[in-house]
Coordinates of C-alpha atoms in Angstrom, one line a residue:
M968 CA 0.0 0.0 0.0
S969 CA 1.4 3.4 -0.9
A970 CA 1.5 6.4 1.5
P971 CA -2.1 7.7 1.8
Q972 CA -2.9 10.3 -0.8
Q973 CA -3.4 13.9 0.3
L974 CA -1.5 13.8 3.5
R975 CA -2.5 17.0 5.3
G976 CA -0.5 17.7 8.4
V977 CA 2.8 18.6 10.0
V978 CA 6.3 17.3 10.6
E979 CA 8.3 18.0 13.8
G980 CA 11.5 18.1 11.8
F981 CA 13.5 21.1 13.0
Y982 CA 17.0 21.4 14.5
G983 CA 16.4 22.4 18.1
P984 CA 14.9 21.2 21.4
P985 CA 12.3 18.6 20.6
Y986 CA 8.7 19.1 21.8
R987 CA 7.6 17.6 25.1
H988 CA 5.0 14.8 25.1
D989 CA 2.2 17.1 26.4
Q990 CA 3.0 19.6 23.6
R991 CA 2.8 16.8 21.0
V992 CA -0.6 15.6 22.4
R993 CA -1.9 19.2 22.2
L994 CA -0.6 19.4 18.6
V995 CA -2.2 16.2 17.5
R996 CA -5.6 17.2 18.9
F997 CA -5.3 20.6 17.3
L998 CA -4.6 18.9 13.9
A999 CA -7.8 16.9 14.3
D1000 CA -9.7 20.1 15.2
V1001 CA -8.6 21.9 12.0
G1002 CA -9.1 18.9 9.7
M1003 CA -5.6 17.6 9.3
N1004 CA -4.7 13.9 9.3
T1005 CA -0.9 13.5 9.7
Y1006 CA 1.8 14.2 12.3
L1007 CA 5.3 13.0 11.5
Y1008 CA 7.8 12.6 14.4
A1009 CA 11.2 13.5 13.0
P1010 CA 12.9 16.0 15.4
K1011 CA 16.5 16.3 14.3
D1012 CA 18.0 16.8 17.8
D1013 CA 16.1 13.9 19.4
L1014 CA 19.0 11.5 20.1
G1015 CA 17.1 8.3 19.3
H1016 CA 15.8 9.8 16.1
R1017 CA 19.2 10.8 14.6
R1018 CA 22.5 11.1 16.2
A1019 CA 22.3 8.0 18.5
W1020 CA 19.8 6.1 16.3
R1021 CA 21.8 2.8 16.7
D1022 CA 21.0 2.8 20.4
G1023 CA 17.3 2.9 19.8
H1024 CA 14.7 4.7 21.9
L1025 CA 14.3 4.1 25.7
A1026 CA 11.3 2.1 26.9
T1027 CA 9.8 5.3 28.4
E1028 CA 10.2 7.1 25.1
W1029 CA 8.4 4.2 23.3
Q1030 CA 5.7 4.4 25.9
R1031 CA 5.1 8.1 25.2
L1032 CA 5.3 7.6 21.4
A1033 CA 2.8 4.7 21.6
E1034 CA 0.4 6.9 23.7
L1035 CA 0.7 9.7 21.2
R1036 CA -0.1 7.2 18.4
Q1037 CA -3.2 6.1 20.3
V1038 CA -4.3 9.7 20.9
G1039 CA -3.9 10.3 17.1
A1040 CA -5.9 7.2 16.3
S1041 CA -8.7 8.3 18.6
V1042 CA -9.1 11.6 16.8
G1043 CA -8.4 10.6 13.2
V1044 CA -4.7 11.7 12.9
D1045 CA -2.1 9.2 11.8
V1046 CA 1.1 9.5 13.8
W1047 CA 4.1 8.6 11.7
F1048 CA 7.4 7.4 13.2
G1049 CA 10.5 8.7 11.5
L1050 CA 14.1 7.7 11.8
S1051 CA 17.1 9.7 10.5
P1052 CA 20.1 7.3 10.7
L1053 CA 23.0 9.8 10.8
H1054 CA 26.3 8.3 9.4
L1055 CA 24.6 5.1 8.2
D1056 CA 26.6 3.4 5.6
P1057 CA 23.9 1.9 3.2
T1058 CA 26.6 -0.2 1.6
D1059 CA 27.3 -2.0 4.9
E1060 CA 25.2 -5.1 5.6
G1061 CA 25.6 -4.6 9.4
D1062 CA 24.4 -1.0 9.3
R1063 CA 21.4 -2.0 7.1
E1064 CA 20.5 -4.8 9.5
R1065 CA 20.8 -2.5 12.5
L1066 CA 18.4 0.0 10.8
I1067 CA 15.8 -2.7 10.4
E1068 CA 16.1 -3.8 14.0
V1069 CA 15.8 -0.2 15.2
F1070 CA 12.6 0.3 13.2
K1071 CA 10.9 -3.0 14.4
P1072 CA 9.9 -1.6 17.9
A1073 CA 7.8 1.0 16.1
L1074 CA 5.8 -1.8 14.4
D1075 CA 5.6 -3.7 17.7
H1076 CA 4.1 -0.6 19.3
G1077 CA 1.4 -0.4 16.7
F1078 CA 2.9 2.1 14.3
R1079 CA 1.7 1.5 10.7
H1080 CA 3.1 4.7 9.2
L1081 CA 6.9 5.0 9.0
C1082 CA 9.4 7.4 7.4
L1083 CA 13.1 6.9 6.6
L1084 CA 15.1 10.1 6.3
V1085 CA 18.6 10.5 4.8
D1086 CA 18.5 14.3 4.3
D1087 CA 21.3 16.5 5.5
M1088 CA 23.8 13.6 5.7
P1089 CA 27.3 13.4 4.3
S1090 CA 27.5 11.0 1.3
E1091 CA 31.2 11.0 0.7
E1092 CA 31.7 8.6 3.6
W1093 CA 30.5 5.6 1.6
T1094 CA 30.5 6.4 -2.1
E1095 CA 32.5 8.5 -4.5
G1096 CA 30.0 8.0 -7.3
G1097 CA 27.8 10.7 -8.9
E1098 CA 24.2 11.5 -8.3
Q1099 CA 22.9 8.4 -10.1
E1100 CA 25.1 6.2 -7.9
L1101 CA 23.8 8.0 -4.8
A1102 CA 20.2 7.3 -6.0
R1103 CA 20.9 3.7 -6.8
V1104 CA 22.4 3.0 -3.3
H1105 CA 19.6 4.8 -1.5
A1106 CA 17.0 3.1 -3.6
E1107 CA 18.4 -0.3 -2.7
L1108 CA 18.3 0.8 1.0
V1109 CA 14.7 2.0 0.8
N1110 CA 13.5 -1.1 -1.1
E1111 CA 15.1 -3.5 1.4
W1112 CA 13.6 -1.4 4.3
S1113 CA 10.2 -1.4 2.7
S1114 CA 10.2 -5.1 2.1
R1115 CA 11.5 -6.0 5.6
M1116 CA 8.9 -3.7 7.3
R1117 CA 6.0 -5.3 5.4
G1118 CA 7.3 -8.7 6.1
H1119 CA 7.5 -8.0 9.8
V1120 CA 3.7 -7.3 9.9
D1121 CA 2.7 -10.1 7.6
Q1122 CA 1.9 -7.8 4.7
E1123 CA -0.4 -5.7 6.8
P1124 CA -1.0 -2.4 5.1
L1125 CA 1.8 0.2 5.8
G1126 CA 2.2 3.8 4.9
L1127 CA 5.9 4.5 4.0
L1128 CA 7.7 7.7 3.3
F1129 CA 11.3 8.5 2.2
V1130 CA 13.1 11.8 2.6
P1131 CA 16.1 11.7 0.1
L1132 CA 19.5 13.2 0.3
H1133 CA 18.7 15.8 -2.4
Y1134 CA 15.2 17.1 -1.6
E1135 CA 15.0 20.5 -3.4
G1136 CA 15.9 22.3 -6.6
D1137 CA 15.6 21.1 -10.2
P1138 CA 12.9 18.4 -10.5
T1139 CA 14.7 16.9 -13.5
R1140 CA 18.1 16.4 -11.9
P1141 CA 19.5 12.9 -12.4
H1142 CA 19.4 12.0 -8.8
V1143 CA 15.6 12.6 -8.6
R1144 CA 14.8 10.8 -11.9
E1145 CA 16.9 7.8 -10.8
L1146 CA 15.1 7.6 -7.4
G1147 CA 11.7 7.8 -9.2
R1148 CA 12.8 4.9 -11.5
L1149 CA 14.2 2.7 -8.8
V1150 CA 12.4 3.3 -5.5
D1151 CA 9.5 1.0 -4.7
P1152 CA 6.4 2.8 -6.1
D1153 CA 4.5 2.2 -2.9
V1154 CA 6.8 4.5 -1.0
G1155 CA 6.0 8.2 -0.9
I1156 CA 8.9 10.6 -1.5
C1157 CA 9.3 14.0 0.2
W1158 CA 10.4 17.2 -1.5
T1159 CA 10.7 20.8 -0.3
G1160 CA 10.2 22.6 -3.6
P1161 CA 12.5 24.8 -5.7
E1162 CA 14.4 25.8 -2.5
V1163 CA 15.0 24.4 0.9
C1164 CA 12.6 27.0 2.2
S1165 CA 10.5 27.7 -0.9
E1166 CA 8.8 31.1 -1.3
H1167 CA 6.5 29.7 -4.0
L1168 CA 5.2 26.2 -4.8
S1169 CA 3.6 26.2 -8.2
A1170 CA 1.4 23.7 -10.0
D1171 CA 4.0 23.4 -12.8
H1172 CA 6.8 22.6 -10.4
T1173 CA 4.6 20.1 -8.6
A1174 CA 3.7 18.3 -11.9
A1175 CA 7.3 18.2 -12.9
I1176 CA 8.7 16.7 -9.7
S1177 CA 5.8 14.2 -9.5
A1178 CA 6.6 13.2 -13.1
S1179 CA 10.3 12.7 -12.2
L1180 CA 9.5 10.7 -9.1
R1181 CA 6.8 8.7 -10.9
R1182 CA 4.4 9.2 -8.0
P1183 CA 2.6 12.2 -6.5
V1184 CA 5.1 14.2 -4.5
V1185 CA 4.7 14.7 -0.8
Y1186 CA 5.8 18.2 0.1
W1187 CA 7.9 18.7 3.2
D1188 CA 7.0 22.4 3.3
N1189 CA 9.6 24.4 5.4
H1190 CA 7.1 26.8 6.9
P1191 CA 6.8 27.9 9.7
V1192 CA 10.1 26.3 10.7
N1193 CA 12.5 28.8 12.2
D1194 CA 15.7 26.9 13.1
G1195 CA 19.3 27.7 12.1
A1196 CA 19.8 31.1 10.5
M1197 CA 16.0 31.9 10.8
R1198 CA 16.0 31.7 14.6
A1199 CA 15.6 35.4 15.0
D1200 CA 12.1 35.3 13.6
P1201 CA 8.9 33.6 14.9
H1202 CA 7.2 33.0 11.5
L1203 CA 3.7 33.7 12.7
L1204 CA 2.0 35.0 9.6
P1205 CA -0.3 33.0 7.4
L1206 CA 0.6 30.7 4.5
M1207 CA 1.1 32.3 1.1
G1208 CA 2.8 31.5 -2.2
R1209 CA 1.2 28.1 -2.7
E1210 CA -0.8 27.7 -5.9
P1211 CA -4.1 26.0 -5.6
G1212 CA -3.3 23.8 -8.6
L1213 CA -0.5 22.0 -6.7
A1214 CA -3.1 19.8 -5.0
A1215 CA -3.9 18.1 -8.3
H1216 CA -0.4 16.7 -8.6
A1217 CA 0.7 16.3 -5.0
G1218 CA 0.2 13.4 -2.6
G1219 CA 0.2 15.7 0.4
L1220 CA 1.8 18.6 2.2
L1221 CA 3.4 18.5 5.7
A1222 CA 4.3 21.8 7.3
N1223 CA 7.6 21.7 9.1
L1224 CA 7.0 23.2 12.6
A1225 CA 8.7 26.1 14.3
I1226 CA 10.7 25.6 17.5
E1227 CA 7.8 27.2 19.5
P1228 CA 5.0 24.6 19.6
E1229 CA 2.1 26.8 20.6
A1230 CA 3.1 29.7 18.3
S1231 CA 3.4 27.2 15.4
L1232 CA -0.3 26.5 15.6
L1233 CA -1.1 30.0 14.2
A1234 CA 0.7 29.1 10.9
V1235 CA -0.5 25.5 11.0
S1236 CA -4.1 26.7 11.2
T1237 CA -3.7 28.7 7.9
V1238 CA -2.0 25.7 6.3
A1239 CA -5.1 23.6 7.2
D1240 CA -7.4 26.2 5.7
F1241 CA -5.4 26.2 2.4
L1242 CA -5.4 22.4 2.2
A1243 CA -9.1 22.2 3.0
D1244 CA -10.0 24.5 0.1
P1245 CA -7.0 25.5 -2.1
D1246 CA -9.2 27.4 -4.6
G1247 CA -11.1 29.4 -2.0
Y1248 CA -8.1 30.1 0.4
D1249 CA -7.9 33.7 1.6
R1250 CA -4.9 34.4 3.8
D1251 CA -6.5 37.3 5.6
S1252 CA -9.6 35.2 6.5
A1253 CA -7.3 32.3 7.4
W1254 CA -5.3 34.6 9.7
R1255 CA -8.4 35.8 11.5
S1256 CA -9.5 32.2 12.0
A1257 CA -6.0 31.3 13.3
L1258 CA -6.2 34.0 15.9
E1259 CA -9.6 32.9 17.0
R1260 CA -8.6 29.2 17.2
V1261 CA -5.3 29.7 19.0
V1262 CA -5.6 33.0 20.9
G1263 CA -9.4 33.4 21.4
D1264 CA -9.9 36.6 23.3
A1265 CA -10.2 39.7 21.1
Q1266 CA -7.8 41.9 23.1
D1267 CA -5.2 39.0 23.2
A1268 CA -5.7 38.4 19.5
A1269 CA -5.1 42.1 18.7
A1270 CA -1.8 42.0 20.6
V1271 CA -0.6 38.8 18.9
D1272 CA -1.7 40.3 15.5
A1273 CA 0.4 43.4 16.3
L1274 CA 3.4 41.4 17.2
A1275 CA 3.0 39.2 14.0
R1276 CA 3.0 42.4 11.9
L1277 CA 6.1 43.7 13.7
T1278 CA 7.9 40.4 13.0
P1279 CA 6.9 39.6 9.4
R1280 CA 10.2 38.3 8.0
S1281 CA 10.1 34.7 6.8
P1282 CA 11.0 32.8 3.6
L1283 CA 7.3 33.3 2.6
H1284 CA 7.2 37.0 3.4
R1285 CA 10.5 38.3 2.0
G1286 CA 11.0 42.0 1.7
A1287 CA 8.0 42.7 3.9
P1288 CA 7.9 46.4 4.6
P1289 CA 8.1 47.7 8.2
P1290 CA 5.0 49.1 9.8
E1291 CA 3.9 52.4 8.3
S1292 CA 3.2 53.9 11.7
I1293 CA 7.0 53.6 12.5
T1294 CA 8.3 54.7 9.2
E1295 CA 6.0 57.7 9.2
A1296 CA 7.2 58.7 12.6
I1297 CA 10.8 58.5 11.5
E1298 CA 10.1 60.8 8.5
Q1299 CA 8.1 63.2 10.7
V1300 CA 11.0 63.5 13.1
R1301 CA 13.7 63.8 10.4
A1302 CA 11.8 66.5 8.5
A1303 CA 10.6 68.5 11.4
T1304 CA 11.6 72.1 11.7
P1305 CA 12.4 73.5 15.2
D1306 CA 8.8 74.7 15.6
E1307 CA 7.5 71.3 14.5
L1308 CA 9.7 69.2 16.8
P1309 CA 7.2 69.2 19.8
A1310 CA 4.4 67.8 17.6
A1311 CA 6.8 65.2 16.2
A1312 CA 7.9 64.2 19.7
A1313 CA 4.3 63.9 20.8
A1314 CA 3.5 61.6 17.9
V1315 CA 6.5 59.4 18.9
Y1316 CA 5.3 59.2 22.5
R1317 CA 1.8 58.1 21.3
L1318 CA 3.5 55.3 19.3
V1319 CA 5.5 54.3 22.3
D1320 CA 2.4 54.2 24.4
D1321 CA 0.6 52.0 21.9
L1322 CA 3.5 49.6 21.8
G1323 CA 3.5 49.5 25.6
V1324 CA -0.1 48.3 25.5
V1325 CA 0.9 45.5 23.1
V1326 CA 3.8 44.4 25.3
Q1327 CA 1.6 44.4 28.5
Q1328 CA -1.1 42.4 26.7
L1329 CA 1.4 39.8 25.4
G1330 CA 2.4 39.2 29.0
R1331 CA -1.1 38.3 30.1
L1332 CA -2.5 36.3 27.3
R1333 CA -5.0 33.7 28.4
N1334 CA -3.1 31.1 26.4
R1335 CA -0.2 30.8 28.8
P1336 CA 2.0 28.5 26.6
L1337 CA 1.7 31.2 23.9
V1338 CA 3.0 33.8 26.4
S1339 CA 6.1 31.6 26.9
D1340 CA 6.6 31.1 23.2
L1341 CA 6.3 34.8 22.3
R1342 CA 8.2 36.1 25.3
P1343 CA 11.6 36.6 23.5
W1344 CA 10.0 38.8 20.9
A1345 CA 7.8 40.6 23.4
R1346 CA 11.0 41.4 25.4
A1347 CA 12.8 42.5 22.3
L1348 CA 9.9 44.8 21.4
D1349 CA 9.8 46.2 24.9
A1350 CA 13.6 46.9 24.9
Q1351 CA 13.3 48.7 21.6
R1352 CA 10.3 50.6 22.8
V1353 CA 12.2 51.8 25.8
C1354 CA 15.0 52.9 23.6
V1355 CA 12.6 55.0 21.6
Q1356 CA 11.1 56.4 24.8
Q1357 CA 14.5 57.4 26.2
S1358 CA 15.5 58.9 22.9
C1359 CA 12.3 60.9 22.7
A1360 CA 12.8 62.0 26.3
A1361 CA 16.2 63.4 25.2
L1362 CA 14.5 65.2 22.3
K1363 CA 11.9 66.7 24.6
R1364 CA 14.6 67.8 27.1
A1365 CA 16.6 69.3 24.2
I1366 CA 13.6 71.2 23.0
H1367 CA 12.7 72.7 26.4
A1368 CA 15.9 72.8 28.4
H1369 CA 18.8 74.6 26.7
D1370 CA 21.4 72.7 28.6
N1371 CA 24.0 70.6 26.8
D1372 CA 25.0 68.7 30.0
V1373 CA 21.4 67.6 30.6
F1374 CA 21.2 66.4 27.0
S1375 CA 24.5 64.5 27.4
D1376 CA 23.2 62.8 30.5
Q1377 CA 20.0 61.8 28.8
L1378 CA 22.0 60.4 25.8
A1379 CA 24.2 58.3 27.9
A1380 CA 21.1 56.3 29.1
V1381 CA 20.3 55.2 25.5
E1382 CA 22.0 52.0 24.5
L1383 CA 21.0 51.6 20.9
G1384 CA 23.8 49.2 19.9
S1385 CA 23.2 46.5 22.5
V1386 CA 19.4 46.6 21.9
R1387 CA 19.8 46.4 18.1
A1388 CA 22.2 43.4 18.5
A1389 CA 19.6 41.4 20.5
P1390 CA 19.1 37.9 18.9
H1391 CA 15.4 38.2 18.3
R1392 CA 14.3 40.5 15.5
V1393 CA 11.4 42.9 15.8
A1394 CA 10.3 45.4 13.1
D1395 CA 13.6 44.8 11.3
A1396 CA 15.2 47.2 13.8
V1397 CA 13.3 50.3 12.4
L1398 CA 12.3 51.2 16.0
I1399 CA 16.1 51.7 16.6
D1400 CA 16.1 53.9 13.5
L1401 CA 13.3 55.9 15.1
A1402 CA 15.3 56.2 18.3
W1403 CA 18.3 57.3 16.3
A1404 CA 16.3 59.9 14.4
C1405 CA 15.1 61.3 17.8
L1406 CA 18.6 61.6 19.0
H1407 CA 19.8 63.4 15.9
A1408 CA 16.8 65.7 16.2
A1409 CA 17.7 66.4 19.8
E1410 CA 21.3 67.1 18.8
R1411 CA 20.1 69.6 16.2
A1412 CA 17.8 71.3 18.8
T1413 CA 20.6 71.5 21.3
D1414 CA 23.1 72.9 18.7
A1415 CA 20.5 75.5 17.6
S1416 CA 19.9 76.6 21.2

C-alpha cells in the first residue's frame, strides 16, 4: 500500500529542542480540530531519532510515542514514526540490518506509518559516485527497508515515506529521476520545492517533480520552521505563495513546525485552511481564523496580531515592509523644523504608548503557553520601545531645556547598539532607527539653542 494520498499535516523536523510529550498531544488534537490527518515525528535533535539512532529509543520514550499514536488514532490523525540514521553506511550489511532492528519496535508498538530520512547527511563517507550512484544505493536501501517492514507485519498495510539526500531544486536532476525509477512505487517521496525554504510552490513545479518521481510528490514544506539562521524570527504570519493547482499533482503537504510549539499553531491553522480549500483560500480570512482558534480573546488576538505584523520576516514574506506607523514617525522627526519638533515628539510618544499596551497584553495572554513562546520577541519589542522612549525624552529635554550637560546625561542612558544586536528580531530594527532619528533631532535642537 502506498502512502495515503493527500497527507494533510505537519512534521516535527526542525533542529532544536524537541517538543515535550504534552505539547505533541496538544498538537495532534489541534490537527484533528482543523481537519488535518498527519503528524510526522522527526525531530533532528532527538538523540534516538538521529545522532544516537543505533541505540534505539528508551522504553519510556516508546511508551510516550505509543500513547501519542493512540491519541492520534482516537481523533483521526495518523502519527508517523520517523528515523534519520546519521552516518549510516547503506553499503554496509551490518548497518542496514541495524536499521531494520531499530525500526521494528515501532511496528511492535502499533505504528503503521513509517518514514526513513537521509536528508542533511554526508554522502562521501560511503561512495565516490555521482548523483545516479547515490540514487541507486539509496533506492536499494529504501526497497530493502520497505520489504522488511512489510514482512514484519505479515503484509499488513503500511504507509511508508522516504526523505532523500537531495530534496529540493531542479525536479529533472539525475538523482531525482533515478530515485523515481528505482524506489518502490508504494513508498512516498518527500520534497521541499525549488528551494529548501520555498517562497513559492507552483502547480507546474509540482507536476514536474511528480513526473520525475513517478508518483505524487509529498511536500515537506519548510514553513513555519525557524531553526538555524532563521532563529531570530517567529514566522507567525499566514501561509502564502502556494498555488491551488499543486493539489492536483501532490500526494500531500506536511508543514515543518517552528521551534515554538504553541506559536506554530497559528501558521498551521492557515495551512489547514489552504489544504481544505485551495481554490477558496484567503490568507486574511485564514489569519483571523487562526487568531480565533489559537488565541481566542479579542484583546489578546489584537496584541498577537500586532506582534506578528512587527515580526513579518520569513521565507514566505521576504521583503515585507516595516509598519507604516513607525516609518511615518521616522520621517516626521527627520523632516521637522524646530517649531515642528514638539508635535513630532508627541507623535512618537503616542506610538511608544501603543507599543507598551501591546507588550503588556502579550504578557497576560489567556493562552499561557503562547505567552512563553512569544516572550523573547515581546521582550525585544519592549527593549526597543524603551530605547525610543528614552531617545524621545532626550529630544523633549533638548527642546525645552537649553542645557548641553542635561542632554548628554540623557543620551548616555540610551544603548542603541546592544538593543539592536539582540538575537530576536522585531520590526527589522526600524524602531532603533526611530530612536536614532530622535537623538539626531535632539542634537540639532541642542546645537541650535
